[in-house]
CSV table of C-alpha atoms in Angstrom, one decimal:
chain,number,residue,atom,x,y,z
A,178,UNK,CA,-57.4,42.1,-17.2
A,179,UNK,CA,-55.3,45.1,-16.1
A,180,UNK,CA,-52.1,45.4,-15.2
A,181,UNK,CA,-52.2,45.3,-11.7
A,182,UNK,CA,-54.3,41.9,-11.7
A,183,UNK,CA,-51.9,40.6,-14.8
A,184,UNK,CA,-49.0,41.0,-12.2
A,185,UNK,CA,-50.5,39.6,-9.3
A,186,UNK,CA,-51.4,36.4,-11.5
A,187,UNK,CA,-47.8,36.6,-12.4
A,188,UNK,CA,-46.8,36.6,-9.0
A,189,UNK,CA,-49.2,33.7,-8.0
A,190,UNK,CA,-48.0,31.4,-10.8
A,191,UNK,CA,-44.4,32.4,-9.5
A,192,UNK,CA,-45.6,31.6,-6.0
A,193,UNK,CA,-47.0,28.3,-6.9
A,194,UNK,CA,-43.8,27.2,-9.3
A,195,UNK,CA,-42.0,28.0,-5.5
A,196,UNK,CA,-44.1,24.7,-3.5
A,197,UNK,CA,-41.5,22.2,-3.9
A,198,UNK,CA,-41.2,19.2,-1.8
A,199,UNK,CA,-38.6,18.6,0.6
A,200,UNK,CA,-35.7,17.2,-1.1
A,201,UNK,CA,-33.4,14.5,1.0
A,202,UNK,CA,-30.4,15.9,2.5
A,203,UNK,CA,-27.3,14.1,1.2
A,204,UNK,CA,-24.0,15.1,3.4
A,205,UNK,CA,-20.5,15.0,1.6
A,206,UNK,CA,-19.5,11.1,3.7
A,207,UNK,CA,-22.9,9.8,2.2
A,208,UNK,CA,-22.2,11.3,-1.2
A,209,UNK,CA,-18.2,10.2,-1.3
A,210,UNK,CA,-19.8,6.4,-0.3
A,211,UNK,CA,-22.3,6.7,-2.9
A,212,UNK,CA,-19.8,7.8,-5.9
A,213,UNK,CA,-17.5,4.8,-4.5
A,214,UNK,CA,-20.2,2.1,-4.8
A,215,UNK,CA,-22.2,3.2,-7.8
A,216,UNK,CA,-20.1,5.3,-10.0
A,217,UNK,CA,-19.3,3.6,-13.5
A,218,UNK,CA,-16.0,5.2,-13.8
A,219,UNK,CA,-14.9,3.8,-10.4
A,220,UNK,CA,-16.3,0.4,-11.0
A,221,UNK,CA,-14.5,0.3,-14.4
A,222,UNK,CA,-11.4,1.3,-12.6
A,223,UNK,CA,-12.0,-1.4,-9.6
A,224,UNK,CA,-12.6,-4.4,-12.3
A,225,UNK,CA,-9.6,-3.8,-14.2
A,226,UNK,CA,-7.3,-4.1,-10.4
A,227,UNK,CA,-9.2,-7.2,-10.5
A,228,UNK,CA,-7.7,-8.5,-14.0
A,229,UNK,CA,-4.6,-7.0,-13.0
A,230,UNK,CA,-4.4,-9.0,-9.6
A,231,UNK,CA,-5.5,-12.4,-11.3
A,232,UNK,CA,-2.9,-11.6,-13.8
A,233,UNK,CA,-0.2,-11.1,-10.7
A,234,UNK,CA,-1.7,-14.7,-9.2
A,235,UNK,CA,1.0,-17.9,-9.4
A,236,UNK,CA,-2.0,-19.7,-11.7
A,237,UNK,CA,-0.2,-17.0,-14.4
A,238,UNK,CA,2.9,-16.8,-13.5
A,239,UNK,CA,4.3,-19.7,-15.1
A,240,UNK,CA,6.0,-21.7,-11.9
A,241,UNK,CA,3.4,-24.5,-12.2
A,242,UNK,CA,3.9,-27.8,-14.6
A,243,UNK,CA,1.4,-28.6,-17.0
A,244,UNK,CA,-0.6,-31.9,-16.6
A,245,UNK,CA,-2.4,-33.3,-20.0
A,246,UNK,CA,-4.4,-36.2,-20.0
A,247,UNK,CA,-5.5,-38.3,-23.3
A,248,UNK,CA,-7.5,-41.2,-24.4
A,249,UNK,CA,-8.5,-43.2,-27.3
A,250,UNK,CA,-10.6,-46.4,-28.3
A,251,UNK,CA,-10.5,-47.9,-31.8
A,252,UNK,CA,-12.7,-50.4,-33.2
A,253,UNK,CA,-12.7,-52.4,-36.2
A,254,UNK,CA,-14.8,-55.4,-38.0
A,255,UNK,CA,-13.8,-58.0,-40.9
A,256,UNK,CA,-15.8,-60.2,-42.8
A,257,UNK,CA,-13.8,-61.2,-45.8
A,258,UNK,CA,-13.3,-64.9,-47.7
A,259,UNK,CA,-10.4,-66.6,-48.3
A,260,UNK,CA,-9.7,-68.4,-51.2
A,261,UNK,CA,-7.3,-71.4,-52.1
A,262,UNK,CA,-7.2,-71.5,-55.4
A,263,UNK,CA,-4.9,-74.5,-56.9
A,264,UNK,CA,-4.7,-76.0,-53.5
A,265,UNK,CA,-5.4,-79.4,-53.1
A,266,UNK,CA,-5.8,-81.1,-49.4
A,267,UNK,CA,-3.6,-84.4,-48.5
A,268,UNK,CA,-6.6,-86.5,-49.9
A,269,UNK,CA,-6.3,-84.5,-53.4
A,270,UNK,CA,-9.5,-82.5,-52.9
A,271,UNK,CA,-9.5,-79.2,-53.3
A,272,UNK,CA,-9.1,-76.6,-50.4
A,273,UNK,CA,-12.2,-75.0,-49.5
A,274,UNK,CA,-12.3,-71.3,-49.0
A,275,UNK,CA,-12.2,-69.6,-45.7
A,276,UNK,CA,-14.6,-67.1,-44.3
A,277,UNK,CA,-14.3,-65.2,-41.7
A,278,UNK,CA,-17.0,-63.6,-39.9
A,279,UNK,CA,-17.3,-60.6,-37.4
A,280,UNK,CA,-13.9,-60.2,-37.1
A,281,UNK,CA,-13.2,-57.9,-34.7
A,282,UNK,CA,-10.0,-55.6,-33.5
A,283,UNK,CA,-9.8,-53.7,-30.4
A,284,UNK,CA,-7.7,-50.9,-29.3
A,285,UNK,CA,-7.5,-48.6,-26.3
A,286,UNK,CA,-5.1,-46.3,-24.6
A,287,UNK,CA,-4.9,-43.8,-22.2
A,288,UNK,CA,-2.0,-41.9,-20.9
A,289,UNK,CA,-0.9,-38.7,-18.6
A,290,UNK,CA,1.5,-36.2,-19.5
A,291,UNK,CA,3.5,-34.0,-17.3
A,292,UNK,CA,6.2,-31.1,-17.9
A,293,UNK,CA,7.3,-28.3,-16.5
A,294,UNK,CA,10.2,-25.4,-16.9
A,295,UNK,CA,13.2,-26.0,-15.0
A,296,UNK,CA,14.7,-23.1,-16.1
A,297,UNK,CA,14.0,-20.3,-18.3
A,298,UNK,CA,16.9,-18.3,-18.1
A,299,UNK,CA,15.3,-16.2,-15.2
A,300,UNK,CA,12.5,-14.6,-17.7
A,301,UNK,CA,9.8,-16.2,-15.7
A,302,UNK,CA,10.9,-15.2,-12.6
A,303,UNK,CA,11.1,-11.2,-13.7
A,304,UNK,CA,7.8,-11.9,-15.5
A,305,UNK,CA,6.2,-12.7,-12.2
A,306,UNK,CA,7.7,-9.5,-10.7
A,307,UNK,CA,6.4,-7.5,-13.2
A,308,UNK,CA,3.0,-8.5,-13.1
A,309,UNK,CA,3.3,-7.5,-9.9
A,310,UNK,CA,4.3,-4.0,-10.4
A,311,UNK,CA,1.7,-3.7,-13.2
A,312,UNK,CA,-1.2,-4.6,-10.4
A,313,UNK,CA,0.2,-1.9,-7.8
A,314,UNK,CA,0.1,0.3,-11.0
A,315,UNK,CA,-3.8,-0.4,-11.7
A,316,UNK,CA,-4.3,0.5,-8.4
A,317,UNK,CA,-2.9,3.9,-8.7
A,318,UNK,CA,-4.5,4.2,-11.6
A,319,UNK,CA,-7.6,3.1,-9.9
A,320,UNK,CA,-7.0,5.8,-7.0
A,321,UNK,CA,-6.3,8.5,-9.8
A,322,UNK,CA,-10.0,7.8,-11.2
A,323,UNK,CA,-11.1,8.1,-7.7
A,324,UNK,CA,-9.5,11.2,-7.0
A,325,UNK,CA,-10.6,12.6,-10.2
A,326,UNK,CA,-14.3,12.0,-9.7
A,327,UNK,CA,-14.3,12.7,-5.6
A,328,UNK,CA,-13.2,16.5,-7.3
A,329,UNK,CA,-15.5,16.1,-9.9
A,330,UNK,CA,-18.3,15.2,-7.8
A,331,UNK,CA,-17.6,18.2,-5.2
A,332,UNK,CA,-17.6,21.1,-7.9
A,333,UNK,CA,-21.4,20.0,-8.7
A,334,UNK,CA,-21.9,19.0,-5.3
A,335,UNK,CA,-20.6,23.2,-4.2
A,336,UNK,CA,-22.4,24.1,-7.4
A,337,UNK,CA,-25.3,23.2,-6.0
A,338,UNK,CA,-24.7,24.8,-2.4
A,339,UNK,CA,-23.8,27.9,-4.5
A,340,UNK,CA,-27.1,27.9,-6.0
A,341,UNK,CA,-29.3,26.9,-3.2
A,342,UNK,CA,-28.0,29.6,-1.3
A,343,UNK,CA,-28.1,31.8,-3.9
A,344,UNK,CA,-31.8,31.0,-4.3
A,345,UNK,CA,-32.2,31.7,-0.9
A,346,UNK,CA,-30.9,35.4,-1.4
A,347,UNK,CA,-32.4,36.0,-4.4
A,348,UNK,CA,-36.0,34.8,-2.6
A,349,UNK,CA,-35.7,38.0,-0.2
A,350,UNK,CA,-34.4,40.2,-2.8
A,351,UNK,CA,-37.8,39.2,-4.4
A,352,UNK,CA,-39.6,39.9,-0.8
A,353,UNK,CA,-38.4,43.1,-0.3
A,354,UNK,CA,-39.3,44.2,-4.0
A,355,UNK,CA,-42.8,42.8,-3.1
A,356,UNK,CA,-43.5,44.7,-0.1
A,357,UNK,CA,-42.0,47.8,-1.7
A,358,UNK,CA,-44.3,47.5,-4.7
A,359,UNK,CA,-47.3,47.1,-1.9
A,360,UNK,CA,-45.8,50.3,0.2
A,361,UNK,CA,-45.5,52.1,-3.3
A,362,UNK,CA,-49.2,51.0,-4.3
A,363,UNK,CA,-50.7,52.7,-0.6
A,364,UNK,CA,-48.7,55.7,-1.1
A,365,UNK,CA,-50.0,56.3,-4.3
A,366,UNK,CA,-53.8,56.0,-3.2
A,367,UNK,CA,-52.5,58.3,-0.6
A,368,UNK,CA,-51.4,61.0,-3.0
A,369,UNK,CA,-48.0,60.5,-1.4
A,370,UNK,CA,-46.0,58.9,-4.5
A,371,UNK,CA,-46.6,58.8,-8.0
A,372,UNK,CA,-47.6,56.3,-10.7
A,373,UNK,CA,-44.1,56.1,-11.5
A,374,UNK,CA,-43.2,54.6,-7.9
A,375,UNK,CA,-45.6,51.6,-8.6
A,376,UNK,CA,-44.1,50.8,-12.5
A,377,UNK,CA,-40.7,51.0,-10.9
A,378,UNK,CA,-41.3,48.9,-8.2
A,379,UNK,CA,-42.9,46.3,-10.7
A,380,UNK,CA,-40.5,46.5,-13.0
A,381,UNK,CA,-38.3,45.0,-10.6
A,382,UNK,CA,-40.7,42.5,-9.5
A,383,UNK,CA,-40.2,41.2,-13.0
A,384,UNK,CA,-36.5,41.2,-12.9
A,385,UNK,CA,-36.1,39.9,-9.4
A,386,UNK,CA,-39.1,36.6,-10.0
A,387,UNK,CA,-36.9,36.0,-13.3
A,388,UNK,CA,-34.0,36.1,-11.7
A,389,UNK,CA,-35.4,33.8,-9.4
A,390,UNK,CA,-37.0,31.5,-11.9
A,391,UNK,CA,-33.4,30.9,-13.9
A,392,UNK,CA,-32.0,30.0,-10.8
A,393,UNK,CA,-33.8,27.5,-9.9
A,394,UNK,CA,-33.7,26.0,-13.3
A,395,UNK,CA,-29.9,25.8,-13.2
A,396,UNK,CA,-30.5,24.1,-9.5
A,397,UNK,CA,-32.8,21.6,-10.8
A,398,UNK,CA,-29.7,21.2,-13.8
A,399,UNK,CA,-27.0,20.6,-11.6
A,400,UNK,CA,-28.9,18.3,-9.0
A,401,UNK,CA,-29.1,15.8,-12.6
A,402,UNK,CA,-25.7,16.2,-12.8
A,403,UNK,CA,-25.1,14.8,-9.0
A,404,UNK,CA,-27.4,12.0,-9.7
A,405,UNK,CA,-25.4,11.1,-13.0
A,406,UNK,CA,-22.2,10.9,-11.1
A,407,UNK,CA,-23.9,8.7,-8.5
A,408,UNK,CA,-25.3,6.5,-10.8
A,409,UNK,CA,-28.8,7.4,-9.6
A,410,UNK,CA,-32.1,8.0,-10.6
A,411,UNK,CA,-32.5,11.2,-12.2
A,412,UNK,CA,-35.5,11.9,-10.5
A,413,UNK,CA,-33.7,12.3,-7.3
A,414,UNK,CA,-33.6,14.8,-5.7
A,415,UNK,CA,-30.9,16.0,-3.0
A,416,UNK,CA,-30.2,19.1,-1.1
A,417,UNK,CA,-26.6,19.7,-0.2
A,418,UNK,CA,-24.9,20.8,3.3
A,419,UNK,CA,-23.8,24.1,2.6
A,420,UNK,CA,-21.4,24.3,5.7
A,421,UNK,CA,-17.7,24.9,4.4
A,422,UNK,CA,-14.8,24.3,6.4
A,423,UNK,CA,-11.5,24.9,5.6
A,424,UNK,CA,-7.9,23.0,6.5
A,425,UNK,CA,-5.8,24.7,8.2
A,426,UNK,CA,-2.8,26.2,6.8
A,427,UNK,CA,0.0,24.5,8.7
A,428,UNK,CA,-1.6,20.8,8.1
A,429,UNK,CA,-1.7,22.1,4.3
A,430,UNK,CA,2.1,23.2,4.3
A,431,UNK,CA,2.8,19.3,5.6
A,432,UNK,CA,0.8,17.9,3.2
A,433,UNK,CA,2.5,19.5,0.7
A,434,UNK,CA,6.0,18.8,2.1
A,435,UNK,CA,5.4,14.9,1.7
A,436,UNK,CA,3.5,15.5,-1.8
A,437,UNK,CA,6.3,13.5,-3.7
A,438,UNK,CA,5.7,10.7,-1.5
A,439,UNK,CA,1.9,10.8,-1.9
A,440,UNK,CA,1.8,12.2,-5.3
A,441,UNK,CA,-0.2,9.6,-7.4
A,442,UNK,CA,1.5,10.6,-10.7
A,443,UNK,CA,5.0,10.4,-8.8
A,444,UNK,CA,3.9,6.9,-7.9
A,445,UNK,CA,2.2,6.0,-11.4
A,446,UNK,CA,5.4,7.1,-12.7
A,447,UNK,CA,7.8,5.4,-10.3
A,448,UNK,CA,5.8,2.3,-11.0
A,449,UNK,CA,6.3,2.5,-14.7
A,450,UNK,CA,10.2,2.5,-13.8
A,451,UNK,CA,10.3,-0.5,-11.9
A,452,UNK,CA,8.2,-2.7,-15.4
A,453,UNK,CA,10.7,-0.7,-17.5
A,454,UNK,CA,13.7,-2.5,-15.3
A,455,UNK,CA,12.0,-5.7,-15.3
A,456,UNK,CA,11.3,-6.0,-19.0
A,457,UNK,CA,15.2,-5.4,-19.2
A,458,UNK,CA,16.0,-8.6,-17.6
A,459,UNK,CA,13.1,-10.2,-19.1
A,460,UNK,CA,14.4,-9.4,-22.1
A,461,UNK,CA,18.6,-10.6,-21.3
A,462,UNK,CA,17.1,-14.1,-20.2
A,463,UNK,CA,16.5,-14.9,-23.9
A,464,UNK,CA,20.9,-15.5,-23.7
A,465,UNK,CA,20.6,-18.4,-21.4
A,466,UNK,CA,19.5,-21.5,-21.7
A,467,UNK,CA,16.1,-23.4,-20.9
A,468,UNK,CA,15.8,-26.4,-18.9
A,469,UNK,CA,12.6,-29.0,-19.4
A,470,UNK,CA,11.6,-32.0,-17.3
A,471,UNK,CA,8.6,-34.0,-18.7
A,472,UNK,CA,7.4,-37.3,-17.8
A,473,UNK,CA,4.4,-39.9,-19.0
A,474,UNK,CA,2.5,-42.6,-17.8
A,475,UNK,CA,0.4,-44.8,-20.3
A,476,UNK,CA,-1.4,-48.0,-20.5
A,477,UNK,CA,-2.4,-50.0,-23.8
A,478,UNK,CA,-5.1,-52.5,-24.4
A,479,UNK,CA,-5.3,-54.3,-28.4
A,480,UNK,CA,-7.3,-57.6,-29.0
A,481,UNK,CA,-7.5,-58.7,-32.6
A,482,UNK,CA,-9.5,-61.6,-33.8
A,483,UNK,CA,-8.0,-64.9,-35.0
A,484,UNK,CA,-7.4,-65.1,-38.4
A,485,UNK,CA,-6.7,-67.9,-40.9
A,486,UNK,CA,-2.9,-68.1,-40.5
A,487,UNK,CA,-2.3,-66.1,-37.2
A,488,UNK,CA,-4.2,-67.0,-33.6
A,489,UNK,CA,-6.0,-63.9,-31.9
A,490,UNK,CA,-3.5,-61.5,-29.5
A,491,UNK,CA,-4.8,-59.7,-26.8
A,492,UNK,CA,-2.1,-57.2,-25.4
A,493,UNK,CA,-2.1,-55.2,-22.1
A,494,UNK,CA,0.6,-52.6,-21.1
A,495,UNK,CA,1.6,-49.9,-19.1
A,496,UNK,CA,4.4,-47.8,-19.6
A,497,UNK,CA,6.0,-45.5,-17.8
A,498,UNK,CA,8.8,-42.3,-19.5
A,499,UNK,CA,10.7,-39.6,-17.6
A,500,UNK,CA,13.1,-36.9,-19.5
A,501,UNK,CA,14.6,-33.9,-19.7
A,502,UNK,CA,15.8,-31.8,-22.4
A,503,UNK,CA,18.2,-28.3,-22.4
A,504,UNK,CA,17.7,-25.7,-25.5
A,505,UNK,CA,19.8,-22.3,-26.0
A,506,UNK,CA,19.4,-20.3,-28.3
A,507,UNK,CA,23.4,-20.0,-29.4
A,508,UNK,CA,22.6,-17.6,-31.9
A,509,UNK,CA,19.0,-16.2,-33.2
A,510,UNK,CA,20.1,-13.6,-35.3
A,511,UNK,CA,20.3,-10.8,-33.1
A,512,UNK,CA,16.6,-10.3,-32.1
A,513,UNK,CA,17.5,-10.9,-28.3
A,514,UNK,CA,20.0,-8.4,-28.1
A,515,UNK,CA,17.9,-6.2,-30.3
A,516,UNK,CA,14.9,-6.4,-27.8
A,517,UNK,CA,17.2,-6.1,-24.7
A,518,UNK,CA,18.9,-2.5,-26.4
A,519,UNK,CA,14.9,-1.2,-26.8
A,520,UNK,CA,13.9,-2.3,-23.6
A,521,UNK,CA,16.8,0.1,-22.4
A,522,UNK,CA,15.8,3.0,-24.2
A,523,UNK,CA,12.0,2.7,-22.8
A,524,UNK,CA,13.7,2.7,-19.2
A,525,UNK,CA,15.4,5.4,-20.0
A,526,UNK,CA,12.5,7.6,-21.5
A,527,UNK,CA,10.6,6.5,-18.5
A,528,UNK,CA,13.5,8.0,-16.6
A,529,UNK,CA,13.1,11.0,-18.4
A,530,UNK,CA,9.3,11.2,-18.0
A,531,UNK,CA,9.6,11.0,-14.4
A,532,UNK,CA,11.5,13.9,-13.7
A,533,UNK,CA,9.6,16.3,-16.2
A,534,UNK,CA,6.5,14.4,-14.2
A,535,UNK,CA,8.3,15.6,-11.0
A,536,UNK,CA,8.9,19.4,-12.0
A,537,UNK,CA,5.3,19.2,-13.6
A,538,UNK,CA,3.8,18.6,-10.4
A,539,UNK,CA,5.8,20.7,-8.4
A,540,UNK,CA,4.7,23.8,-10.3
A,541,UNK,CA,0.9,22.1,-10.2
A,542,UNK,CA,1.5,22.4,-6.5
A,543,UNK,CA,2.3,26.0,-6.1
A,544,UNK,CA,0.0,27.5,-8.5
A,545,UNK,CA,-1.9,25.4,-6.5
A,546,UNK,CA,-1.2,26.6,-3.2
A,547,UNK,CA,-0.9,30.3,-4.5
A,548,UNK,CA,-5.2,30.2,-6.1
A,549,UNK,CA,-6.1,28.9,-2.8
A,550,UNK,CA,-4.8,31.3,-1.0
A,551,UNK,CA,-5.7,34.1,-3.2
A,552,UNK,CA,-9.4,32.9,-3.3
A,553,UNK,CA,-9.5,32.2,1.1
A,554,UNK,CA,-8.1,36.3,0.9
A,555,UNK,CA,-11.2,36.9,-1.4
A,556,UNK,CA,-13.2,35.0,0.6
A,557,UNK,CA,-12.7,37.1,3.4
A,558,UNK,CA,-12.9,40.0,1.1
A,559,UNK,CA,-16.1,39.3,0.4
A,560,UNK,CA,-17.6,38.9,3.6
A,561,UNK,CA,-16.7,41.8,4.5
A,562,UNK,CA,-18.7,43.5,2.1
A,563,UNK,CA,-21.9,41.7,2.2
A,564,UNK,CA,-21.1,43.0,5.7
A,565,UNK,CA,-21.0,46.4,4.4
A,566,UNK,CA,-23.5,46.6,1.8
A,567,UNK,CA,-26.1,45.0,4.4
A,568,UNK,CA,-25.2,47.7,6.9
A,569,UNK,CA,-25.2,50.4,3.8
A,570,UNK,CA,-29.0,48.8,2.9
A,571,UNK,CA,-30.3,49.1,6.0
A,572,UNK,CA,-29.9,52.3,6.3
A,573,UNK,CA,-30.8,53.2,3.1
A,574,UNK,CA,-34.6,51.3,3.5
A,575,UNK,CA,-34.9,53.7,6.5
A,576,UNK,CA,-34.1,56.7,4.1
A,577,UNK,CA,-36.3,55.2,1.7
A,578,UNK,CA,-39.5,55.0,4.2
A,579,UNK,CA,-39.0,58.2,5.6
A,580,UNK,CA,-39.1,59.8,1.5
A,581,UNK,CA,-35.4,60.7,1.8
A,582,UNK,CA,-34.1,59.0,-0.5
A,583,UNK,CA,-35.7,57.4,-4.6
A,584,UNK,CA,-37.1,54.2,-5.2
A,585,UNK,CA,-33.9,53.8,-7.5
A,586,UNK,CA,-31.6,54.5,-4.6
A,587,UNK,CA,-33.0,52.1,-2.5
A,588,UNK,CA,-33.3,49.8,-5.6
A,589,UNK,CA,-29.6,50.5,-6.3
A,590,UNK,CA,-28.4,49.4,-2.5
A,591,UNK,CA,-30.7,46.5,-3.0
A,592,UNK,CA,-28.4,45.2,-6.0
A,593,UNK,CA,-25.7,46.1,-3.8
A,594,UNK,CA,-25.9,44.1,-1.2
A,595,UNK,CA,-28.0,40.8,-3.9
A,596,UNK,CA,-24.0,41.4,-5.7
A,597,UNK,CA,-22.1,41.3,-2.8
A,598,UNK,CA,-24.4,38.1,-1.3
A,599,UNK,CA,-23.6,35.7,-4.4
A,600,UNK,CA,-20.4,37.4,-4.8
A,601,UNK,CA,-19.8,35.7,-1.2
A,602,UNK,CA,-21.2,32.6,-1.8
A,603,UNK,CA,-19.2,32.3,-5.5
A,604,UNK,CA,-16.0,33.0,-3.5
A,605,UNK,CA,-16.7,30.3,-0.4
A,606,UNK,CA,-16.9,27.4,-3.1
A,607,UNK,CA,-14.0,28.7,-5.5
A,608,UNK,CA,-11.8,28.9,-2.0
A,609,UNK,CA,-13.3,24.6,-1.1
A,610,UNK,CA,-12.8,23.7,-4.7
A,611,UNK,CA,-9.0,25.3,-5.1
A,612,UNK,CA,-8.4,23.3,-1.2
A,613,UNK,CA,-9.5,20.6,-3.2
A,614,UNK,CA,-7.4,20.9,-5.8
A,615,UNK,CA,-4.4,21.3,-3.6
A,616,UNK,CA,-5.1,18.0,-1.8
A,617,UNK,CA,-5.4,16.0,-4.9
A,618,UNK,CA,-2.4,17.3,-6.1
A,619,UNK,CA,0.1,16.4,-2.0
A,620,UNK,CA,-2.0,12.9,-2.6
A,621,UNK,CA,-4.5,13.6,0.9
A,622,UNK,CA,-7.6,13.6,-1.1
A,623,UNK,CA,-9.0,10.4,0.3
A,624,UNK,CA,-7.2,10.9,3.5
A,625,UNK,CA,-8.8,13.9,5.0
A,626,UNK,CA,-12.8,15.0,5.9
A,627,UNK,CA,-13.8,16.8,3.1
């Protein structure tokens, strides 16, 4: 097989690797509603606010009494013989011996018992508020995982666009090199080019079908990836919208205005403040005293056989107790007040750890705000050129057919304008991912079309 037909089988195979079915188009609202419903991270995140708000319920708080009900049956049999011995009867005989048979005791009894905390010195009650906090907590914590996988899922989700679209471009770089290599081939059975024209030309055949090749490798990686973040099947397949829209920038300035009320590590952190607080007082109502009301109702049944001395009894009775009790804690060596100075200290770390929180974020914002511009101004930049270089290879594939110009000139303003085409696309997705970025960070992630 020659060369020429080696390439052309090349080309075939390269052709046939290019028939792909038509993948389903999933838009950013269907693949947010997806990552919300089927993610693992997210449903970890959801089923722990659920412990966290059966934990906050009044069936754990504490304020209801406790209600215990018992029973018991006993039962007992005697067959024994009593003897007399030295015993005589009125008549001088002796006494006989006494048996008794199946001699059976009885006993049963049932009774309920209530009690409940009068007072606890207030710990109860600051419990109960605490819990509360905790489960606004696991919700921002919940929302953080959220947030963290909405981003996570947009970088593939863009990396994807980036690729498809760069597929696209790299597709008619591979065109163009095609038809040149078919010009190049009629020129040189013309006698108007040389040998040299044709090895170029498939030279860069070569580079542009690998080029195209690897690309759609790496497209067929990162679709995986989506499905993994959507908990799908891996042998979905999805193409992406590739339409980008940016915010503008005065709704961004106001977003970030009102980030330290939106902020979810602000919140996390202000949440954390108000346990801190809480366990404080939790912790002081070990000095007062505790308060118990309890109360019981029974009923007792016992039946006992007759024996040779004592008739059989048969006993039936209820009873009925109420009481209440106080306990304090005069002196326990010190542990309460211990606890209480510790409890203090975490409140004030946590104090502490919210304002370094607070300048952390603050800076996150900015650097924020500064990439995302920089990258919309490279944006820009960018277009521009691809503007340029497809102006600067038009021209030149005019030069090129009229002989004015080499095959690697031409091939040079090809790679041009290829450059300046991903270069464009690289910079449209940095630009949506940085926006991103910035609206995680002002807390309008989930608040905003993406």
């Amino acid at each position: 097989m020659g060369y020429k037909s080696a390439f052309l089988f090349m080309v075939l195979v390269l052709l046939g690797l290019s028939a792909r079915s038509q993948d389903k188009m999933l838009t950013k609202e269907e693949a947010i509603a997806l990552a919300l419903e089927h993610n693992y991270g997210i449903n970890v995140a959801k089923n722990d606010v659920e412990v966290a708000g059966n934990n906050k319920s009044v069936l754990n708080s504490g304020y209801l009494p406790t209600l215990t009900g018992s029973a018991s049956a006993d039962y007992g049999r005697d067959d024994s013989v009593i003897e007399f011995p030295g015993q005589y009867n009125d008549d001088g005989s002796p006494r006989e011996d006494v048996e008794l048979d199946k001699a059976e005791a009885q006993a049963y009894s049932s009774a309920l018992t209530a009690s409940y905390t009068l007072f606890d010195g207030l710990g109860r009650l600051y419990n109960y508020k605490k819990l509360k906090e905790q489960y606004q907590l696991s919700e921002l914590q919940a929302r953080e995982t959220i947030e963290n996988t909405i981003v996570q899922l947009f970088s593939v989700y863009y990396e994807i666009a980036r690729l498809t679209e760069n597929e696209f471009v790299l597709e008619k770089t591979l065109d163009i090199s095609k038809d040149r290599f078919r010009r190049s081939e009629y020129a040189f059975e013309y006698g108007q080019s040389t040998k040299l024209d044709i090895l170029n030309a498939q030279v860069d055949i070569t580079n542009d079908s690998i080029n195209v090749l690897n690309t759609r490798q790496e497209l067929s990686n990162a679709k995986r990836d989506l499905n993994v973040l959507l908990s799908q099947d891996l042998t979905m397949l999805y193409s992406v919208d590739t339409l980008v829209t940016f915010i503008p920038k005065l709704k961004l300035e106001e977003f970030v205005e009102q980030a330290k009320f939106n902020n979810v590590s602000l919140l996390q952190a202000e949440r954390n403040l108000a346990i801190n607080a809480y366990d404080i007082k939790v912790q002081k109502s070990g000095y007062l005293p505790e308060i118990d009301l309890s109360g019981s109702y029974g009923w007792n049944l016992s039946q006992s056989a007759a024996s040779a001395f004592f008739p059989g009894t048969n006993t039936n009775n209820f009873s009925f107790d109420l009481g209440a009790s106080l306990s304090w804690d005069l002196f326990d060596g010190g542990s309460t007040t211990v606890q209480v100075k510790n409890a203090k200290i975490a409140h004030k770390n946590q104090e502490l750890l919210k304002k370094q929180i607070e300048i952390e974020v603050d800076r996150d914002i900015r650097n924020a705000m500064a990439d995302y511009e920089n990258k919309l101004v490279i944006f820009g930049i960018q277009e521009q050129n691809v503007i340029t270089n497809q102006n600067n290879f038009e021209r030149s594939r005019e030069q090129f057919q009229l002989g004015r110009i080499t095959s690697i000139e031409f091939r040079q303003a090809q790679i041009n304008l290829l450059n300046a085409q991903t270069n464009k696309n690289l910079a449209k997705y940095e630009a949506k991912l940085a926006e991103l970025q910035l609206l995680q960070l002002t807390g309008q992630l989930l608040n905003v079309a993406l």
